[in-house]
Amino acid sequence: MTSKPFNFPAKRTTALFLLTAAAAAQAATSADLSPLPAFSADIIGAEIHGLVRTARAVSTVASTVVDYEFSLRGLLKDSVQYRQAISQVHLRSAKRFLRLCEANKGFYVKAGQFVAAQKVLPREYSSILSSLQDQVAPLPFRVIKEVLKDSLGPDFSEMFLSIDEQPIAAASIAQVHHAVLKSGHEVAIKVQYPWIEQQMNFDTRTMYFLSKTIAWLYPQYRLEWLPLAFAKSVSSEIDFVQEARNSEKAAKIFRNNDMVRIPLVFWELTTKLVLTMQFYEGHKIDDLDFLKQIGVDPEKVAKLLIELFAEMIFVHGYIHGDPHPGNILVSPEGCNGLSLVLLDHAVYRELDEDFRKDFCQLWEALILKDVKKTMWLGERFGAGRFSRYLPIIFTGTTIESKYAVGMSIEEKETLKHELESLLSEDLSSFMESLPPDFIAIMRVDALLRSIIRKLDVSRIMRLLTYTKYAVYGSLCPKLDDEGELREVPLSNLYFAVQVGYFSFISTLKYIRVLIMVLVGAIDTTPRRQKLKSVQNFLYSNISCDFLGLLVHSVFLLLCIRSKALF
């Protein structure tokens, strides 16, 4: 029996022609861009350079569309053959996009990293694209010198004793040089490439156009929000004045933390294109050889890292948005021969206060296996019917699991079949429904977990550390930009009492949570249910005063006795 010939769908054929023509026209009309200096001796005109980059992108998208159409034709979506075939297509397509990002460099590399971190595409894409490295060949110092002259003035060199012409780092947006000021201070000068804003505008328009085309071809994939979110993220990265402000705010928040160092900003040498900050020696946080060399336990480093970001998420609601290993250095200087140096403050997320409180409660509910509260909070976050998957995202357990960490073999099999029944459009719908604050936390948490895995540290440490700060964050009122309690008199004594109170109460509550986790499933005898009702009443009605401190303390001490555990 002869097989029926395959006719490529007319909609796809038309789209590919329109895609190519429109993209070429877009590149050709971009002649107003400044020429992009090549890293070789030749200089390519901006219009030709844009056309080449866009042609690569169009070719990649077109090849991917054809691959999906041919490879999946005739297969039923619910079949094993379809799942196996689509996984292979996902893998091939992800490798195509990896090659595209590596060839086009610049914002395509950052876009690939951004998409991989969002976890909105199948795992094949996230896995492949996460290997992208944001490193480029540095520009000659003569080009950097022109930017410094335009930004700091023609006599800028008089402010320095020396500037190392060889950069210590180079990425897609800027490169960094070590220098010494006339005052003797060592500084790091971050200098933005002169054409970067024009290139960003061009590349993000191309990405948005391609995403719109994919959405037209495949309505179930609604990904137009991705390039918009990426553009918003990148636009903050190219404003070095805003980065300097972010850095100063973070430094104020952690000014009493001897284990964390945030470089000082030299404002007189900082503009939108140039950022001058205090220089710190250090190695990437996942450099195990360096940790071994200085005699530091990786678990200690991982715990310090998780505590830093748990405090950001649950207490301050002010989160460094890009905690990859290159932005977090381990320095042998500091308390007990160890400190973390936090770099690159371009992207921060300030959480809505109601969201911060709700997320603290969500984390407690996840740890305590409180299904009802997890589902209720999931509804508040917009997750809807996908709220049942929130434990998988953050704790690695199913919502029905009785385990605090991990899953049984039966649970893994059940979850596998359940997830296989979900369509890609379900995932897209789920991600679209979540608030931006939630997605930002997911991204940061994924990056932190990646570092922890490289340090070979148990994930239990992350869960317990998050829990400790979630408990404190749920009790503690909003902190101001100085890291102090809002609406509290400036009296140092009163402030100390307030901090001591919240620390004491949260410690007791944290102990209670730990015991509940260790004990495991808790039965519901009438006596224990009654204790739980009393506890809920106290939590909702006792205010933050001395009476509240006394009543809470006595009650919590009673409740952590094993026989009275509820």
Coordinates of C-alpha atoms in Angstrom, one line a residue:
M1 CA 0.0 0.0 0.0
T2 CA 1.5 3.3 -1.1
S3 CA 1.7 5.9 1.6
K4 CA -0.2 9.1 1.2
P5 CA 2.1 12.0 0.1
F6 CA 2.6 14.7 2.6
N7 CA 1.5 18.2 1.6
F8 CA 3.1 20.8 3.8
P9 CA 0.2 22.9 5.2
A10 CA -0.6 26.0 3.2
K11 CA -0.7 28.1 6.4
R12 CA 2.8 27.0 7.2
T13 CA 4.1 27.6 3.7
T14 CA 2.6 31.1 3.5
A15 CA 4.0 31.9 6.9
L16 CA 7.5 30.9 6.0
F17 CA 7.5 33.1 2.9
L18 CA 6.0 36.0 4.8
L19 CA 8.4 35.4 7.7
T20 CA 11.5 35.5 5.4
A21 CA 10.3 38.6 3.4
A22 CA 9.3 40.6 6.4
A23 CA 12.4 39.8 8.4
A24 CA 14.6 40.7 5.5
A25 CA 12.7 44.0 5.1
Q26 CA 13.0 44.7 8.7
A27 CA 16.8 44.2 8.6
A28 CA 17.2 46.2 5.4
T29 CA 15.3 49.2 6.9
S30 CA 17.6 49.3 10.0
A31 CA 20.3 51.4 8.3
D32 CA 20.0 54.0 11.0
L33 CA 21.9 51.8 13.4
S34 CA 25.5 52.7 14.0
P35 CA 28.0 50.2 12.4
L36 CA 28.8 47.3 14.7
P37 CA 32.6 46.9 15.1
A38 CA 33.6 43.4 14.4
F39 CA 36.2 41.7 16.7
S40 CA 38.4 41.2 13.6
A41 CA 39.9 43.9 11.4
D42 CA 36.9 44.2 9.2
I43 CA 33.9 46.4 10.0
I44 CA 30.5 45.2 8.8
G45 CA 27.8 47.7 8.1
A46 CA 24.9 47.6 10.5
E47 CA 22.3 46.9 7.9
I48 CA 24.3 43.9 6.5
H49 CA 25.1 42.7 10.0
G50 CA 21.4 42.9 11.0
L51 CA 20.4 41.1 7.9
V52 CA 22.8 38.2 8.5
R53 CA 21.7 37.9 12.2
T54 CA 18.0 38.0 11.2
A55 CA 18.5 35.5 8.3
R56 CA 20.0 33.0 10.8
A57 CA 17.0 33.4 13.1
V58 CA 14.5 33.0 10.3
S59 CA 16.3 29.9 9.0
T60 CA 16.3 28.4 12.5
V61 CA 12.6 29.0 13.1
A62 CA 11.7 27.7 9.6
S63 CA 13.8 24.5 10.0
T64 CA 12.1 24.0 13.4
V65 CA 8.6 24.4 12.0
V66 CA 9.4 21.9 9.2
D67 CA 10.9 19.4 11.6
Y68 CA 7.8 19.5 13.9
E69 CA 5.4 19.1 11.0
F70 CA 7.2 16.2 9.3
S71 CA 8.2 14.3 12.4
L72 CA 4.8 14.4 14.2
R73 CA 2.5 13.9 11.2
G74 CA 0.1 11.0 11.6
L75 CA 0.9 10.4 15.3
L76 CA -1.8 10.5 18.0
K77 CA -1.0 13.0 20.7
D78 CA -1.8 10.5 23.5
S79 CA 0.4 7.7 22.0
V80 CA 3.8 6.6 23.3
Q81 CA 5.2 7.1 19.7
Y82 CA 4.1 10.7 19.8
R83 CA 5.8 11.4 23.1
Q84 CA 9.0 9.8 22.0
A85 CA 9.0 11.6 18.7
I86 CA 8.3 15.0 20.1
S87 CA 11.0 14.6 22.7
Q88 CA 13.5 14.0 19.9
V89 CA 12.2 17.0 17.9
H90 CA 12.5 19.1 21.1
L91 CA 16.1 18.0 21.4
R92 CA 17.0 18.7 17.8
S93 CA 15.3 22.1 17.9
A94 CA 16.9 23.1 21.1
K95 CA 20.3 22.4 19.6
R96 CA 19.4 24.5 16.6
F97 CA 18.6 27.4 18.8
L98 CA 21.8 26.9 20.8
R99 CA 23.8 27.2 17.6
L100 CA 21.8 30.3 16.6
C101 CA 22.5 32.0 20.0
E102 CA 26.2 31.1 19.8
A103 CA 26.5 32.4 16.2
N104 CA 24.6 35.7 16.8
K105 CA 26.0 36.2 20.2
G106 CA 25.1 39.3 22.1
F107 CA 21.4 39.5 23.1
Y108 CA 20.7 36.1 21.5
V109 CA 22.9 34.5 24.2
K110 CA 21.1 36.5 26.9
A111 CA 17.7 35.6 25.4
G112 CA 18.7 31.9 25.4
Q113 CA 19.7 32.1 29.1
F114 CA 16.6 34.0 29.9
V115 CA 14.3 31.4 28.3
A116 CA 16.2 28.5 29.9
A117 CA 15.8 30.1 33.3
Q118 CA 12.1 30.7 32.9
K119 CA 11.3 27.0 32.6
V120 CA 8.4 27.8 30.2
L121 CA 9.6 25.4 27.4
P122 CA 10.0 21.6 27.4
R123 CA 12.9 20.4 29.5
E124 CA 15.0 19.6 26.4
Y125 CA 15.1 23.4 25.7
S126 CA 15.9 24.4 29.2
S127 CA 18.7 21.7 29.5
I128 CA 20.4 22.6 26.2
L129 CA 20.1 26.4 26.4
S130 CA 21.3 26.5 30.0
S131 CA 24.8 25.7 28.7
L132 CA 25.1 29.1 27.0
Q133 CA 28.0 31.2 28.3
D134 CA 27.7 35.0 28.2
Q135 CA 31.3 35.5 27.2
V136 CA 32.7 37.3 24.1
A137 CA 36.1 38.3 22.8
P138 CA 36.9 41.7 24.4
L139 CA 37.0 45.0 22.4
P140 CA 40.4 46.7 21.9
F141 CA 41.1 49.2 24.7
R142 CA 41.0 52.1 22.2
V143 CA 37.3 51.6 21.7
I144 CA 36.8 51.4 25.5
K145 CA 38.9 54.5 25.9
E146 CA 36.5 56.5 23.6
V147 CA 33.5 55.5 25.8
L148 CA 35.4 56.6 28.9
K149 CA 36.3 59.9 27.3
D150 CA 32.7 60.6 26.2
S151 CA 31.2 59.6 29.6
L152 CA 33.8 60.9 32.1
G153 CA 35.4 63.7 30.2
P154 CA 38.5 64.1 28.0
D155 CA 40.8 64.3 31.0
F156 CA 39.3 61.1 32.7
S157 CA 42.8 59.5 32.8
E158 CA 44.0 62.1 35.4
M159 CA 41.7 60.5 37.9
F160 CA 43.5 57.2 37.8
L161 CA 47.0 56.0 38.7
S162 CA 46.6 53.1 36.3
I163 CA 44.0 51.3 34.2
D164 CA 44.7 47.7 33.1
E165 CA 44.0 47.7 29.3
Q166 CA 43.5 43.9 29.4
P167 CA 39.9 43.3 30.7
I168 CA 39.2 41.0 33.6
A169 CA 35.8 40.0 32.2
A170 CA 33.9 40.5 28.9
A171 CA 30.3 39.7 28.2
S172 CA 27.7 40.6 25.6
I173 CA 26.9 44.1 27.1
A174 CA 30.1 45.3 28.6
Q175 CA 33.6 44.5 29.7
V176 CA 35.3 45.1 33.0
H177 CA 38.8 46.6 33.6
H178 CA 40.8 46.7 36.8
A179 CA 42.1 50.2 37.8
V180 CA 43.7 52.1 40.7
L181 CA 42.5 55.6 41.6
K182 CA 44.7 58.5 42.6
S183 CA 43.4 57.9 46.1
G184 CA 44.9 54.4 46.1
H185 CA 41.5 52.6 45.9
E186 CA 41.3 49.6 43.7
V187 CA 38.3 49.7 41.4
A188 CA 36.5 47.7 38.7
I189 CA 35.3 49.8 35.8
K190 CA 32.4 48.3 33.8
V191 CA 32.2 49.9 30.4
Q192 CA 29.3 49.4 28.1
Y193 CA 29.8 48.8 24.4
P194 CA 28.9 51.9 22.4
W195 CA 26.4 50.3 20.0
I196 CA 24.6 48.1 22.5
E197 CA 21.3 50.0 22.9
Q198 CA 20.7 50.1 19.1
Q199 CA 21.5 46.4 18.8
M200 CA 19.2 45.6 21.7
N201 CA 16.3 47.4 20.0
F202 CA 16.9 45.6 16.8
D203 CA 17.3 42.2 18.2
T204 CA 14.3 42.4 20.6
R205 CA 12.1 43.5 17.7
T206 CA 13.3 40.5 15.6
M207 CA 12.6 38.1 18.6
Y208 CA 9.1 39.6 19.1
F209 CA 8.3 39.2 15.4
L210 CA 9.4 35.6 15.4
S211 CA 7.5 34.8 18.6
K212 CA 4.3 36.3 17.0
T213 CA 4.8 34.2 13.9
I214 CA 5.2 31.0 16.0
A215 CA 2.0 32.0 18.0
W216 CA 0.1 32.4 14.6
L217 CA 1.3 29.0 13.4
Y218 CA 0.7 27.2 16.7
P219 CA -1.9 29.1 18.8
Q220 CA -1.4 26.7 21.7
Y221 CA 2.0 28.2 22.2
R222 CA 1.4 31.8 23.5
L223 CA 4.9 33.0 24.0
E224 CA 4.7 36.6 22.9
W225 CA 5.2 37.7 26.5
L226 CA 8.6 36.2 26.6
P227 CA 10.5 38.7 24.3
L228 CA 8.6 41.5 26.1
A229 CA 9.7 40.3 29.5
F230 CA 13.2 39.8 28.1
A231 CA 13.3 43.3 26.7
K232 CA 12.2 44.7 30.0
S233 CA 14.9 42.8 31.8
V234 CA 17.7 43.7 29.4
S235 CA 16.7 47.4 29.4
S236 CA 17.5 47.6 33.1
E237 CA 20.8 45.9 32.5
I238 CA 22.1 48.7 30.1
D239 CA 21.3 51.5 32.6
F240 CA 24.4 51.5 34.8
V241 CA 23.0 54.4 37.0
Q242 CA 20.1 52.2 38.0
E243 CA 22.4 49.3 38.6
A244 CA 24.4 51.5 41.0
R245 CA 21.2 52.5 42.8
N246 CA 20.3 48.8 43.2
S247 CA 23.7 48.0 44.5
E248 CA 23.5 50.7 47.1
K249 CA 20.1 49.6 48.3
A250 CA 21.3 46.0 48.7
A251 CA 24.4 47.2 50.5
K252 CA 22.2 49.1 53.0
I253 CA 20.0 46.1 53.6
F254 CA 23.0 43.8 54.3
R255 CA 25.2 46.4 56.0
N256 CA 25.2 44.4 59.3
N257 CA 26.0 41.1 57.6
D258 CA 29.7 40.5 57.9
M259 CA 29.6 37.5 55.6
V260 CA 28.3 39.4 52.6
R261 CA 30.1 42.1 50.6
I262 CA 28.6 44.4 48.1
P263 CA 31.1 46.7 46.3
L264 CA 31.0 50.4 47.0
V265 CA 29.9 52.7 44.1
F266 CA 32.1 55.6 43.1
W267 CA 29.4 58.0 41.9
E268 CA 31.8 60.6 40.5
L269 CA 33.0 58.0 38.0
T270 CA 29.6 56.5 37.2
T271 CA 27.3 57.3 34.3
K272 CA 24.7 55.4 32.2
L273 CA 27.6 53.7 30.2
V274 CA 30.3 53.5 32.9
L275 CA 30.0 52.0 36.3
T276 CA 33.0 52.2 38.8
M277 CA 32.8 50.1 41.9
Q278 CA 35.1 48.8 44.6
F279 CA 37.3 45.9 43.5
Y280 CA 37.2 42.6 45.3
E281 CA 39.3 39.5 44.8
G282 CA 37.5 36.2 44.7
H283 CA 36.6 33.1 42.8
K284 CA 33.3 31.8 41.4
I285 CA 31.2 30.3 44.1
D286 CA 31.1 26.9 42.4
D287 CA 35.0 26.7 42.1
L288 CA 35.5 23.6 44.2
D289 CA 39.2 23.5 43.7
F290 CA 39.5 27.0 45.1
L291 CA 37.3 26.1 48.1
K292 CA 39.5 23.1 48.8
Q293 CA 42.6 25.3 48.4
I294 CA 41.5 27.8 51.1
G295 CA 40.1 25.0 53.3
V296 CA 36.4 26.0 53.2
D297 CA 33.6 23.4 53.4
P298 CA 31.3 23.7 50.3
E299 CA 28.3 23.1 52.6
K300 CA 29.2 26.2 54.6
V301 CA 29.3 28.2 51.4
A302 CA 26.0 26.8 50.1
K303 CA 24.3 27.5 53.4
L304 CA 25.6 31.1 53.4
L305 CA 24.3 31.5 49.8
I306 CA 20.8 30.2 50.6
E307 CA 20.5 32.3 53.8
L308 CA 21.4 35.4 51.8
F309 CA 18.7 34.8 49.1
A310 CA 16.1 33.4 51.6
E311 CA 16.4 36.7 53.5
M312 CA 16.0 38.6 50.2
I313 CA 12.9 36.6 49.2
F314 CA 11.0 36.1 52.5
V315 CA 12.0 39.1 54.6
H316 CA 13.0 42.0 52.4
G317 CA 11.1 41.2 49.3
Y318 CA 14.1 42.6 47.3
I319 CA 15.7 40.0 45.1
H320 CA 18.9 39.9 43.1
G321 CA 17.6 38.6 39.8
D322 CA 20.6 36.9 38.3
P323 CA 22.5 34.8 40.9
H324 CA 24.6 32.7 38.5
P325 CA 28.1 31.6 39.6
G326 CA 29.9 34.5 37.8
N327 CA 28.0 37.0 39.9
I328 CA 28.7 35.5 43.3
L329 CA 32.4 35.2 44.4
V330 CA 33.9 33.5 47.4
S331 CA 36.6 35.6 49.1
P332 CA 39.0 34.4 51.8
E333 CA 38.6 37.9 53.3
G334 CA 36.0 38.5 55.9
C335 CA 34.6 36.9 59.0
N336 CA 36.4 33.5 59.7
G337 CA 38.2 33.7 56.4
L338 CA 35.1 33.6 54.3
S339 CA 32.7 36.0 52.7
L340 CA 30.5 36.1 49.6
V341 CA 30.9 39.0 47.1
L342 CA 27.7 39.8 45.3
L343 CA 28.2 41.4 41.9
D344 CA 26.1 42.6 38.9
H345 CA 23.1 44.4 40.5
A346 CA 21.5 45.3 37.2
V347 CA 18.3 43.2 37.7
Y348 CA 16.4 43.3 40.9
R349 CA 12.8 42.4 41.7
E350 CA 10.9 44.2 44.5
L351 CA 8.0 42.0 45.6
D352 CA 4.6 43.3 46.4
E353 CA 4.1 43.2 50.1
D354 CA 0.9 41.1 50.0
F355 CA 2.6 38.7 47.7
R356 CA 5.6 38.4 50.0
K357 CA 3.4 37.5 52.9
D358 CA 1.4 35.0 50.9
F359 CA 4.6 33.4 49.6
C360 CA 5.9 33.0 53.2
Q361 CA 2.6 31.2 54.0
L362 CA 2.8 29.1 50.9
W363 CA 6.3 27.9 51.8
E364 CA 5.1 26.9 55.3
A365 CA 2.1 25.1 53.8
L366 CA 4.4 23.2 51.4
I367 CA 6.7 22.1 54.2
L368 CA 3.8 21.1 56.5
K369 CA 2.0 19.3 53.7
D370 CA -1.1 21.4 54.2
V371 CA -2.9 20.5 51.0
K372 CA -5.9 22.8 51.7
K373 CA -3.8 25.9 52.3
T374 CA -1.5 25.1 49.4
M375 CA -4.4 24.9 47.0
W376 CA -6.0 28.1 48.4
L377 CA -2.8 30.1 48.1
G378 CA -2.2 28.6 44.6
E379 CA -5.6 30.1 43.6
R380 CA -4.5 33.4 45.0
F381 CA -1.4 33.3 42.9
G382 CA -3.5 32.4 39.8
A383 CA -2.2 28.9 39.4
G384 CA -5.8 27.5 39.4
R385 CA -5.9 23.7 38.8
F386 CA -2.2 23.6 38.5
S387 CA -1.8 24.5 42.1
R388 CA -1.3 20.9 42.9
Y389 CA 2.1 21.0 41.1
L390 CA 3.5 23.8 43.3
P391 CA 5.1 21.2 45.7
I392 CA 6.9 19.6 42.7
I393 CA 8.3 23.0 41.7
F394 CA 9.7 24.0 45.0
T395 CA 10.1 20.9 47.3
G396 CA 10.3 18.0 44.8
T397 CA 7.3 16.1 46.3
T398 CA 3.8 15.5 45.2
I399 CA 0.9 17.3 46.9
E400 CA -0.4 14.0 48.3
S401 CA 3.1 12.8 49.4
K402 CA 3.7 12.1 53.1
Y403 CA 7.4 12.6 52.7
A404 CA 9.1 15.9 53.6
V405 CA 11.8 15.3 51.0
G406 CA 11.7 13.2 47.9
M407 CA 9.1 10.7 46.6
S408 CA 8.5 7.0 46.7
I409 CA 8.8 4.9 43.6
E410 CA 5.1 4.6 43.3
E411 CA 4.7 8.4 43.6
K412 CA 7.3 8.9 40.9
E413 CA 5.5 6.6 38.5
T414 CA 2.1 8.2 39.2
L415 CA 3.6 11.7 38.7
K416 CA 5.3 10.6 35.5
H417 CA 2.0 9.4 33.9
E418 CA 0.2 12.5 35.2
L419 CA 2.7 14.9 33.7
E420 CA 2.7 13.0 30.4
S421 CA -1.0 13.7 30.0
L422 CA -0.4 17.4 30.2
L423 CA 0.0 19.2 26.9
S424 CA 2.5 22.0 26.1
E425 CA -0.4 24.5 25.9
D426 CA -1.2 23.6 29.6
L427 CA 2.3 24.6 30.6
S428 CA 2.0 27.8 28.6
S429 CA -1.3 28.6 30.2
F430 CA 0.1 27.9 33.7
M431 CA 3.1 30.2 33.2
E432 CA 0.9 33.0 31.8
S433 CA -1.4 32.9 34.8
L434 CA 1.3 33.3 37.4
P435 CA 2.2 36.8 38.6
P436 CA 5.6 38.2 37.6
D437 CA 6.8 38.0 41.2
F438 CA 6.2 34.3 41.3
I439 CA 8.0 33.7 38.0
A440 CA 11.0 35.8 39.2
I441 CA 11.3 33.6 42.4
M442 CA 11.1 30.4 40.3
R443 CA 13.9 31.6 38.2
V444 CA 16.1 32.7 41.1
D445 CA 15.4 29.5 43.0
A446 CA 16.3 27.4 39.9
L447 CA 19.7 29.2 39.6
L448 CA 20.4 28.7 43.3
R449 CA 19.6 25.0 43.1
S450 CA 22.0 24.6 40.2
I451 CA 24.8 26.1 42.3
I452 CA 23.9 23.8 45.2
R453 CA 24.1 20.8 43.0
K454 CA 27.5 21.8 41.8
L455 CA 28.6 22.2 45.4
D456 CA 27.2 18.7 46.1
V457 CA 25.1 19.8 49.1
S458 CA 21.9 18.1 50.2
R459 CA 18.8 19.9 49.2
I460 CA 17.4 19.5 52.7
M461 CA 19.5 22.4 53.7
R462 CA 17.8 24.6 51.2
L463 CA 14.3 23.5 52.4
L464 CA 15.1 24.1 56.0
T465 CA 16.8 27.4 55.5
Y466 CA 13.9 28.7 53.3
T467 CA 11.5 27.5 56.1
K468 CA 13.3 29.4 58.8
Y469 CA 13.2 32.7 56.8
A470 CA 9.6 32.1 55.6
V471 CA 8.5 31.7 59.3
Y472 CA 10.3 34.9 60.2
G473 CA 9.0 36.8 57.1
S474 CA 5.4 35.8 57.8
L475 CA 5.6 37.3 61.3
C476 CA 7.8 40.3 60.5
P477 CA 6.3 43.5 59.1
K478 CA 7.7 45.1 56.0
L479 CA 11.3 46.4 56.2
D480 CA 12.2 49.7 54.7
D481 CA 15.1 50.4 52.3
E482 CA 17.5 50.6 55.2
G483 CA 16.6 47.1 56.3
E484 CA 14.7 48.3 59.4
L485 CA 11.1 47.8 60.5
R486 CA 8.6 50.2 59.0
E487 CA 6.3 52.3 61.3
V488 CA 8.6 51.8 64.3
P489 CA 10.0 54.7 66.3
L490 CA 13.7 55.4 65.8
S491 CA 14.6 54.5 69.4
N492 CA 17.4 51.9 69.2
L493 CA 16.2 50.2 72.3
Y494 CA 12.6 49.8 71.0
F495 CA 13.9 48.6 67.7
A496 CA 16.1 46.0 69.4
V497 CA 13.2 44.8 71.5
Q498 CA 11.0 44.4 68.3
V499 CA 13.7 42.5 66.5
G500 CA 14.3 40.3 69.5
Y501 CA 10.6 39.6 69.8
F502 CA 10.2 38.6 66.1
S503 CA 13.3 36.5 66.3
F504 CA 12.1 34.7 69.5
I505 CA 8.6 34.0 68.1
S506 CA 9.9 32.9 64.7
T507 CA 12.5 30.6 66.4
L508 CA 9.8 28.9 68.4
K509 CA 7.5 28.5 65.4
Y510 CA 10.4 27.2 63.3
I511 CA 11.2 24.5 66.0
R512 CA 7.5 23.5 65.9
V513 CA 7.6 23.2 62.1
L514 CA 10.8 21.1 62.3
I515 CA 9.3 18.7 64.8
M516 CA 6.2 18.4 62.7
V517 CA 8.3 17.6 59.6
L518 CA 10.4 15.1 61.5
V519 CA 7.4 13.3 63.1
G520 CA 5.8 13.1 59.6
A521 CA 2.1 12.5 59.1
I522 CA 0.0 13.7 62.1
D523 CA -3.2 12.1 63.0
T524 CA -6.3 14.1 63.9
T525 CA -7.5 13.2 67.3
P526 CA -10.1 15.5 68.8
R527 CA -7.6 16.8 71.4
R528 CA -5.0 17.7 68.8
Q529 CA -7.6 19.3 66.6
K530 CA -8.7 21.4 69.5
L531 CA -5.1 22.6 70.1
K532 CA -4.8 23.5 66.5
S533 CA -7.9 25.6 66.6
V534 CA -6.7 27.4 69.7
Q535 CA -3.3 28.1 68.0
N536 CA -5.0 29.5 64.9
F537 CA -7.1 31.8 67.0
L538 CA -4.1 33.1 68.9
Y539 CA -2.1 33.7 65.6
S540 CA -5.0 35.7 64.2
N541 CA -5.9 37.7 67.2
I542 CA -2.9 38.3 69.4
S543 CA -1.1 41.6 68.4
C544 CA 2.6 42.2 68.6
D545 CA 2.9 43.4 72.2
F546 CA 4.2 42.0 75.5
L547 CA 1.0 40.0 76.1
G548 CA 1.3 38.5 72.6
L549 CA 4.9 37.5 73.3
L550 CA 4.0 35.8 76.6
V551 CA 0.9 34.0 75.3
H552 CA 2.6 32.9 72.1
S553 CA 5.7 31.7 73.8
V554 CA 3.9 29.6 76.5
F555 CA 1.5 28.1 73.9
L556 CA 4.3 27.3 71.4
L557 CA 6.5 25.7 74.1
L558 CA 3.5 23.6 75.1
C559 CA 2.9 22.6 71.5
I560 CA 6.4 21.4 70.8
R561 CA 6.2 18.7 73.4
S562 CA 5.9 15.5 71.5
K563 CA 2.8 14.3 73.3
A564 CA 1.0 17.6 72.6
L565 CA 2.2 17.9 69.1
F566 CA -0.6 19.0 66.7

